[in-house]
Amino acid sequence: MLLCTTGQPNLKRIKFLISFFFILISFFTYSQTMPVVGSARGEAKATFLFSTNNQKIEIPAFSLNGFSQRSEKSPAGILVEVKATADPLRIEKVWHLNKVMERSLTKNYKKRATTLIESLSKARFLDEAVILTFNFIKNNWRYVEKNDAEVPINDIFNSNEASCLSICRICKEFFKIMDIQSEIVIGIKFPDYSDTLVLKGGALHSWIKIKIDDKNEIFCDPLSYFGFVTQKYIYLTDYDTFIKNHLADFKGISITMTKNKDRIFYNPESETKPQYWRRSPYETSVYGLFVGKILKEKDLPAKGTVIVKGFGGDLKTDLFNGNFYFFVRSEGQYFIFAVFEDGKEQKLGDITFSGVAVQKVVFYVKNNI
């Protein structure tokens, strides 16, 4: 019941509460349509040696918001240093789906347009529109490793699967209609669990470069990341300037990761598993969150399961690229164990949780695990 001192209804307050009610309903509806996104924070660096004497091969120096790459030739080949920074990123560029965009999507992509339009109608900012588009593509095309670069884009739209390149081609087609400037990027995604790579057919990877404004561009991987890619991504060129004949120059080259330091931490921000990780303007989380890494030599990620003991029952979670997170319900001391691929269990250490929202930890284990 609403009360006011005059004994008459306070119309301004009633109008405000009604408006606020509809805002809450709108927010609730929007939050149900948005994919679950966690935040990434930290910095990572890696150095790679391309063992080659081929003078035709050039690895460019390159930088944009959240990513930088240096390259220099040496007697042993080409040294490339990559730095990835997942720091706060605030995107305030307003974006709305308009009737022109709706008509174009409907005309060109009848098969799936209705679902995409319904999803994009909830977006209010550029980052929301991009993530919703990524999620739509991820739900409608199965990612496969194959060479479909020569397949016409219309055939890709009518199929149910796509390579990383064609997923980016789909993104670019949608973004063009949505008035979002983007470019497809060609590069190398170094393997997560190895320090060596021999380039062969299908070794190149594609991701997206998005222009936020006149001063800022960001990298995104439509399958995983918004606003950043990790230190394992090596930039070669934009797809529009990519010369296919140069592929032969890269074939058979051995790449060694000589240095690596991974300090990018992944915060789920809720107890629901994220579908994407992003650089967000600020970190939030459920109270009692532990975020951590289990790493080997050269900061290569360990594989296995993390077990947390200390409160009567055990918490278990699988590692993802050496990362883990878990939530505790009360203050106290907790004991961290890991079960690795070979079935061996190892105690990693003790953690005391006391009155903080988030704690971040790193454990190192022997390289033969």
Short mmCIF file of C-alpha atoms in Angstrom, two decimals:
data_model
loop_
_atom_site.label_atom_id
_atom_site.label_comp_id
_atom_site.label_asym_id
_atom_site.label_seq_id
_atom_site.Cartn_x
_atom_site.Cartn_y
_atom_site.Cartn_z
CA MET A 1 0.00 0.00 0.00
CA LEU A 2 1.23 3.51 -0.84
CA LEU A 3 0.78 6.22 1.82
CA CYS A 4 1.40 9.97 1.75
CA THR A 5 1.14 12.64 4.44
CA THR A 6 -1.66 14.56 2.74
CA GLY A 7 -3.99 11.60 2.70
CA GLN A 8 -4.22 11.90 -1.13
CA PRO A 9 -2.36 9.65 -3.59
CA ASN A 10 1.12 10.93 -4.44
CA LEU A 11 0.83 10.74 -8.23
CA LYS A 12 4.49 11.49 -8.92
CA ARG A 13 5.58 8.71 -6.64
CA ILE A 14 3.04 6.30 -8.13
CA LYS A 15 4.26 7.12 -11.63
CA PHE A 16 7.87 6.66 -10.53
CA LEU A 17 7.18 3.27 -8.95
CA ILE A 18 5.23 2.12 -11.98
CA SER A 19 8.11 3.19 -14.25
CA PHE A 20 10.60 1.51 -11.94
CA PHE A 21 8.51 -1.67 -12.00
CA PHE A 22 8.60 -1.79 -15.80
CA ILE A 23 12.36 -1.10 -15.77
CA LEU A 24 12.82 -4.11 -13.48
CA ILE A 25 10.66 -6.27 -15.73
CA SER A 26 12.65 -5.11 -18.76
CA PHE A 27 15.96 -5.81 -17.00
CA PHE A 28 14.80 -9.25 -15.87
CA THR A 29 13.68 -10.14 -19.40
CA TYR A 30 16.97 -8.85 -20.85
CA SER A 31 19.07 -10.76 -18.30
CA GLN A 32 17.26 -13.95 -19.28
CA THR A 33 18.17 -13.51 -22.95
CA MET A 34 21.82 -12.50 -22.48
CA PRO A 35 24.35 -15.33 -22.39
CA VAL A 36 26.15 -15.79 -19.10
CA VAL A 37 29.40 -13.80 -19.20
CA GLY A 38 32.25 -13.84 -16.70
CA SER A 39 35.05 -11.31 -16.38
CA ALA A 40 38.77 -11.64 -17.07
CA ARG A 41 41.45 -9.67 -15.24
CA GLY A 42 45.21 -9.63 -15.40
CA GLU A 43 48.08 -9.76 -17.85
CA ALA A 44 49.95 -12.46 -19.74
CA LYS A 45 53.10 -12.50 -21.88
CA ALA A 46 54.67 -15.10 -24.14
CA THR A 47 57.69 -15.22 -26.44
CA PHE A 48 57.81 -17.49 -29.49
CA LEU A 49 60.67 -18.49 -31.76
CA PHE A 50 59.80 -19.19 -35.41
CA SER A 51 62.65 -21.42 -36.60
CA THR A 52 63.07 -20.36 -40.22
CA ASN A 53 65.55 -18.76 -42.59
CA ASN A 54 62.87 -17.88 -45.12
CA GLN A 55 63.25 -14.15 -45.75
CA LYS A 56 59.75 -13.92 -47.21
CA ILE A 57 58.15 -14.49 -43.84
CA GLU A 58 57.26 -11.36 -41.89
CA ILE A 59 55.59 -11.35 -38.46
CA PRO A 60 54.37 -7.77 -37.94
CA ALA A 61 54.67 -5.56 -34.90
CA PHE A 62 51.13 -4.71 -33.90
CA SER A 63 49.11 -3.20 -31.07
CA LEU A 64 45.58 -2.23 -30.15
CA ASN A 65 43.55 -1.92 -26.96
CA GLY A 66 44.49 -4.93 -24.79
CA PHE A 67 46.99 -6.52 -27.19
CA SER A 68 50.53 -5.83 -28.33
CA GLN A 69 53.04 -7.80 -30.38
CA ARG A 70 56.72 -7.22 -31.09
CA SER A 71 58.81 -9.03 -33.68
CA GLU A 72 62.49 -9.17 -34.52
CA LYS A 73 64.67 -11.36 -36.68
CA SER A 74 67.55 -13.28 -35.14
CA PRO A 75 70.12 -15.82 -36.41
CA ALA A 76 67.83 -18.60 -35.13
CA GLY A 77 64.70 -17.26 -36.84
CA ILE A 78 62.02 -14.76 -35.80
CA LEU A 79 61.32 -13.87 -32.17
CA VAL A 80 57.77 -12.75 -31.44
CA GLU A 81 56.64 -11.38 -28.07
CA VAL A 82 52.92 -11.15 -27.36
CA LYS A 83 51.35 -9.30 -24.44
CA ALA A 84 47.65 -9.63 -23.58
CA THR A 85 46.08 -7.27 -21.06
CA ALA A 86 42.64 -7.92 -19.59
CA ASP A 87 42.10 -4.67 -17.71
CA PRO A 88 38.79 -2.81 -17.19
CA LEU A 89 37.07 -1.92 -20.45
CA ARG A 90 34.06 0.38 -20.41
CA ILE A 91 32.05 0.53 -23.63
CA GLU A 92 29.46 3.28 -23.63
CA LYS A 93 28.63 3.32 -27.31
CA VAL A 94 24.85 3.17 -27.57
CA TRP A 95 23.44 0.66 -30.04
CA HIS A 96 19.84 -0.10 -31.01
CA LEU A 97 18.35 -2.44 -33.55
CA ASN A 98 16.37 -0.32 -36.02
CA LYS A 99 13.79 -1.15 -38.69
CA VAL A 100 16.31 -0.89 -41.54
CA MET A 101 18.50 -3.51 -39.85
CA GLU A 102 15.49 -5.74 -39.19
CA ARG A 103 14.38 -5.60 -42.82
CA SER A 104 17.88 -6.36 -44.09
CA LEU A 105 18.32 -9.31 -41.72
CA THR A 106 14.91 -10.67 -42.68
CA LYS A 107 15.54 -10.24 -46.41
CA ASN A 108 18.99 -11.84 -46.44
CA TYR A 109 18.78 -14.47 -43.71
CA LYS A 110 15.16 -15.64 -43.58
CA LYS A 111 16.02 -19.03 -42.16
CA ARG A 112 17.34 -17.69 -38.84
CA ALA A 113 16.54 -13.96 -38.85
CA THR A 114 13.55 -14.02 -36.48
CA THR A 115 15.53 -15.48 -33.56
CA LEU A 116 18.43 -13.08 -34.05
CA ILE A 117 16.15 -10.04 -34.30
CA GLU A 118 14.31 -11.05 -31.13
CA SER A 119 17.63 -11.39 -29.31
CA LEU A 120 19.14 -8.13 -30.60
CA SER A 121 16.02 -6.14 -29.75
CA LYS A 122 17.09 -6.31 -26.09
CA ALA A 123 20.57 -4.82 -26.70
CA ARG A 124 21.26 -1.23 -25.64
CA PHE A 125 25.03 -0.96 -26.14
CA LEU A 126 27.53 -2.14 -28.73
CA ASP A 127 29.13 -4.78 -26.49
CA GLU A 128 25.73 -6.32 -25.73
CA ALA A 129 24.88 -6.52 -29.43
CA VAL A 130 28.22 -8.16 -30.24
CA ILE A 131 27.98 -10.79 -27.48
CA LEU A 132 24.36 -11.59 -28.40
CA THR A 133 25.46 -12.08 -32.02
CA PHE A 134 28.33 -14.34 -30.96
CA ASN A 135 25.94 -16.41 -28.87
CA PHE A 136 23.40 -16.67 -31.70
CA ILE A 137 26.10 -17.93 -34.09
CA LYS A 138 27.48 -20.34 -31.51
CA ASN A 139 23.99 -21.81 -31.01
CA ASN A 140 23.25 -22.17 -34.73
CA TRP A 141 26.56 -23.31 -36.27
CA ARG A 142 28.69 -26.10 -34.91
CA TYR A 143 32.38 -25.26 -34.87
CA VAL A 144 34.47 -27.66 -36.98
CA GLU A 145 38.09 -27.68 -38.07
CA LYS A 146 38.03 -27.71 -41.84
CA ASN A 147 38.99 -25.62 -44.86
CA ASP A 148 35.78 -23.91 -46.01
CA ALA A 149 37.39 -20.64 -47.10
CA GLU A 150 36.21 -21.15 -50.68
CA VAL A 151 32.65 -22.07 -49.74
CA PRO A 152 30.26 -19.22 -50.70
CA ILE A 153 28.92 -17.34 -47.69
CA ASN A 154 25.31 -18.14 -48.65
CA ASP A 155 26.14 -21.85 -48.49
CA ILE A 156 27.65 -21.30 -45.03
CA PHE A 157 24.47 -19.53 -43.93
CA ASN A 158 22.40 -22.51 -45.08
CA SER A 159 24.60 -25.06 -43.34
CA ASN A 160 24.83 -26.09 -39.70
CA GLU A 161 28.60 -26.02 -39.26
CA ALA A 162 31.48 -23.64 -39.88
CA SER A 163 35.22 -23.28 -39.34
CA CYS A 164 36.68 -20.47 -37.24
CA LEU A 165 37.14 -18.47 -40.46
CA SER A 166 33.55 -18.94 -41.57
CA ILE A 167 32.21 -18.16 -38.10
CA CYS A 168 34.06 -14.86 -38.44
CA ARG A 169 32.68 -14.42 -41.97
CA ILE A 170 29.16 -14.82 -40.56
CA CYS A 171 29.96 -12.28 -37.83
CA LYS A 172 31.22 -9.76 -40.36
CA GLU A 173 28.10 -10.14 -42.52
CA PHE A 174 25.82 -9.54 -39.54
CA PHE A 175 27.93 -6.68 -38.19
CA LYS A 176 27.83 -4.91 -41.56
CA ILE A 177 24.04 -4.83 -41.37
CA MET A 178 24.19 -3.84 -37.68
CA ASP A 179 26.45 -0.86 -38.47
CA ILE A 180 29.33 -2.29 -36.40
CA GLN A 181 32.74 -1.98 -38.03
CA SER A 182 34.76 -5.19 -37.94
CA GLU A 183 37.61 -7.01 -39.65
CA ILE A 184 38.51 -10.67 -39.77
CA VAL A 185 41.98 -11.41 -38.43
CA ILE A 186 44.28 -14.23 -39.53
CA GLY A 187 46.87 -15.57 -37.13
CA ILE A 188 48.07 -18.52 -35.09
CA LYS A 189 46.45 -19.79 -31.93
CA PHE A 190 49.25 -21.58 -30.12
CA PRO A 191 48.19 -24.85 -28.41
CA ASP A 192 47.25 -24.51 -24.75
CA TYR A 193 49.08 -27.54 -23.41
CA SER A 194 52.32 -27.60 -25.43
CA ASP A 195 55.39 -25.43 -25.89
CA THR A 196 56.02 -26.50 -29.50
CA LEU A 197 54.00 -26.34 -32.72
CA VAL A 198 54.76 -27.41 -36.28
CA LEU A 199 52.68 -25.49 -38.80
CA LYS A 200 50.75 -27.63 -41.25
CA GLY A 201 47.41 -27.56 -43.05
CA GLY A 202 44.68 -25.89 -41.00
CA ALA A 203 47.11 -24.43 -38.47
CA LEU A 204 45.97 -20.84 -38.92
CA HIS A 205 43.20 -19.37 -36.77
CA SER A 206 40.70 -16.55 -37.32
CA TRP A 207 39.18 -14.08 -34.91
CA ILE A 208 37.50 -10.65 -35.08
CA LYS A 209 38.73 -7.08 -34.67
CA ILE A 210 35.94 -4.66 -33.72
CA LYS A 211 36.07 -0.87 -33.87
CA ILE A 212 34.55 0.72 -30.77
CA ASP A 213 35.23 4.33 -31.71
CA ASP A 214 37.80 6.43 -33.60
CA LYS A 215 40.49 5.70 -31.02
CA ASN A 216 39.84 2.12 -29.93
CA GLU A 217 39.68 -1.31 -31.51
CA ILE A 218 39.52 -4.62 -29.66
CA PHE A 219 40.07 -8.28 -30.43
CA CYS A 220 37.30 -10.80 -29.84
CA ASP A 221 37.11 -14.53 -30.42
CA PRO A 222 33.47 -15.34 -31.23
CA LEU A 223 33.82 -18.72 -29.53
CA SER A 224 35.27 -17.51 -26.24
CA TYR A 225 36.40 -13.94 -25.57
CA PHE A 226 35.15 -10.36 -25.80
CA GLY A 227 37.58 -7.44 -25.63
CA PHE A 228 40.74 -9.53 -25.52
CA VAL A 229 42.48 -12.66 -26.68
CA THR A 230 45.21 -14.43 -24.72
CA GLN A 231 48.98 -14.37 -25.11
CA LYS A 232 48.71 -17.56 -27.20
CA TYR A 233 47.27 -15.62 -30.16
CA ILE A 234 49.86 -14.50 -32.73
CA TYR A 235 48.64 -11.88 -35.19
CA LEU A 236 49.66 -12.22 -38.85
CA THR A 237 47.36 -9.96 -40.88
CA ASP A 238 43.81 -8.85 -41.57
CA TYR A 239 41.91 -11.27 -43.80
CA ASP A 240 41.23 -8.64 -46.47
CA THR A 241 44.98 -8.23 -47.06
CA PHE A 242 45.87 -11.90 -46.58
CA ILE A 243 47.73 -13.36 -49.57
CA LYS A 244 46.97 -17.06 -49.82
CA ASN A 245 50.15 -17.82 -51.72
CA HIS A 246 52.13 -17.01 -48.59
CA LEU A 247 50.62 -20.00 -46.81
CA ALA A 248 53.22 -22.21 -48.47
CA ASP A 249 56.00 -20.16 -46.84
CA PHE A 250 54.71 -21.04 -43.36
CA LYS A 251 54.23 -24.75 -43.98
CA GLY A 252 56.51 -26.96 -41.88
CA ILE A 253 57.87 -24.12 -39.71
CA SER A 254 58.55 -25.11 -36.12
CA ILE A 255 57.47 -22.64 -33.41
CA THR A 256 58.76 -22.88 -29.84
CA MET A 257 57.31 -20.99 -26.91
CA THR A 258 60.49 -19.92 -25.10
CA LYS A 259 58.85 -17.85 -22.33
CA ASN A 260 55.36 -17.62 -20.89
CA LYS A 261 53.78 -15.96 -17.89
CA ASP A 262 50.03 -16.33 -17.47
CA ARG A 263 48.34 -14.08 -14.90
CA ILE A 264 44.91 -13.65 -16.45
CA PHE A 265 42.30 -14.81 -13.95
CA TYR A 266 38.73 -15.79 -14.78
CA ASN A 267 35.92 -14.68 -12.47
CA PRO A 268 32.50 -16.27 -13.18
CA GLU A 269 30.76 -13.40 -11.29
CA SER A 270 27.91 -15.80 -10.41
CA GLU A 271 27.39 -19.48 -9.72
CA THR A 272 26.30 -20.12 -13.30
CA LYS A 273 29.02 -21.32 -15.67
CA PRO A 274 29.95 -18.52 -18.12
CA GLN A 275 29.58 -19.00 -21.85
CA TYR A 276 32.02 -16.16 -22.58
CA TRP A 277 34.79 -14.26 -20.83
CA ARG A 278 35.14 -10.51 -21.27
CA ARG A 279 36.99 -7.42 -20.18
CA SER A 280 34.24 -5.71 -18.21
CA PRO A 281 34.24 -2.23 -16.64
CA TYR A 282 34.33 -3.71 -13.15
CA GLU A 283 34.42 -7.11 -11.44
CA THR A 284 31.56 -8.42 -9.36
CA SER A 285 31.17 -11.81 -7.73
CA VAL A 286 29.27 -13.91 -5.29
CA TYR A 287 30.78 -13.57 -1.79
CA GLY A 288 33.34 -16.24 -1.00
CA LEU A 289 34.90 -16.82 -4.42
CA PHE A 290 38.29 -18.45 -4.89
CA VAL A 291 39.85 -18.03 -8.34
CA GLY A 292 43.04 -19.86 -9.16
CA LYS A 293 45.48 -21.50 -11.55
CA ILE A 294 47.48 -24.71 -11.51
CA LEU A 295 50.52 -24.29 -13.73
CA LYS A 296 53.61 -26.22 -14.76
CA GLU A 297 56.96 -25.05 -16.13
CA LYS A 298 56.60 -22.15 -18.62
CA ASP A 299 53.19 -21.57 -17.04
CA LEU A 300 51.71 -24.37 -19.12
CA PRO A 301 48.29 -25.34 -17.71
CA ALA A 302 47.82 -28.56 -15.80
CA LYS A 303 44.96 -30.95 -16.55
CA GLY A 304 42.78 -32.59 -13.94
CA THR A 305 40.34 -31.92 -11.13
CA VAL A 306 40.59 -29.60 -8.12
CA ILE A 307 39.21 -30.76 -4.76
CA VAL A 308 38.55 -28.39 -1.87
CA LYS A 309 38.29 -29.85 1.65
CA GLY A 310 37.73 -28.32 5.04
CA PHE A 311 34.02 -27.92 5.77
CA GLY A 312 32.65 -31.46 6.01
CA GLY A 313 32.00 -32.07 2.32
CA ASP A 314 34.32 -31.88 -0.66
CA LEU A 315 33.98 -29.43 -3.55
CA LYS A 316 35.18 -30.66 -6.93
CA THR A 317 35.71 -28.78 -10.17
CA ASP A 318 37.51 -29.59 -13.43
CA LEU A 319 40.38 -27.39 -14.59
CA PHE A 320 39.89 -25.38 -17.78
CA ASN A 321 43.25 -24.43 -19.33
CA GLY A 322 44.75 -24.66 -15.86
CA ASN A 323 42.12 -22.39 -14.29
CA PHE A 324 39.53 -23.10 -11.63
CA TYR A 325 37.09 -21.34 -9.32
CA PHE A 326 34.90 -22.36 -6.42
CA PHE A 327 32.66 -20.78 -3.80
CA VAL A 328 32.94 -21.23 -0.03
CA ARG A 329 30.07 -20.67 2.39
CA SER A 330 31.89 -19.76 5.60
CA GLU A 331 35.15 -18.31 6.84
CA GLY A 332 37.91 -20.69 7.82
CA GLN A 333 40.79 -22.78 6.52
CA TYR A 334 40.47 -24.86 3.36
CA PHE A 335 42.78 -27.51 1.92
CA ILE A 336 43.36 -27.64 -1.83
CA PHE A 337 44.10 -30.91 -3.64
CA ALA A 338 44.38 -31.84 -7.31
CA VAL A 339 43.83 -35.14 -9.08
CA PHE A 340 45.80 -35.16 -12.32
CA GLU A 341 45.39 -37.13 -15.56
CA ASP A 342 47.34 -40.11 -14.27
CA GLY A 343 45.00 -40.44 -11.28
CA LYS A 344 47.54 -39.22 -8.73
CA GLU A 345 46.28 -36.91 -5.98
CA GLN A 346 48.50 -34.12 -4.70
CA LYS A 347 47.95 -31.57 -1.96
CA LEU A 348 48.59 -28.11 -3.34
CA GLY A 349 48.27 -25.95 -0.24
CA ASP A 350 46.06 -24.38 2.42
CA ILE A 351 43.94 -21.27 2.00
CA THR A 352 42.37 -19.17 4.71
CA PHE A 353 39.19 -17.42 3.70
CA SER A 354 38.38 -14.37 5.81
CA GLY A 355 36.03 -11.56 4.90
CA VAL A 356 36.86 -10.90 1.24
CA ALA A 357 34.76 -11.22 -1.88
CA VAL A 358 37.46 -12.73 -4.11
CA GLN A 359 40.82 -14.39 -3.48
CA LYS A 360 43.23 -15.30 -6.29
CA VAL A 361 45.86 -18.02 -5.99
CA VAL A 362 48.46 -19.73 -8.20
CA PHE A 363 49.86 -23.22 -7.59
CA TYR A 364 52.86 -24.67 -9.41
CA VAL A 365 53.36 -28.40 -9.95
CA LYS A 366 56.10 -30.50 -11.54
CA ASN A 367 56.20 -30.56 -15.31
CA ASN A 368 55.85 -34.36 -15.58
CA ILE A 369 52.35 -34.26 -14.08
#
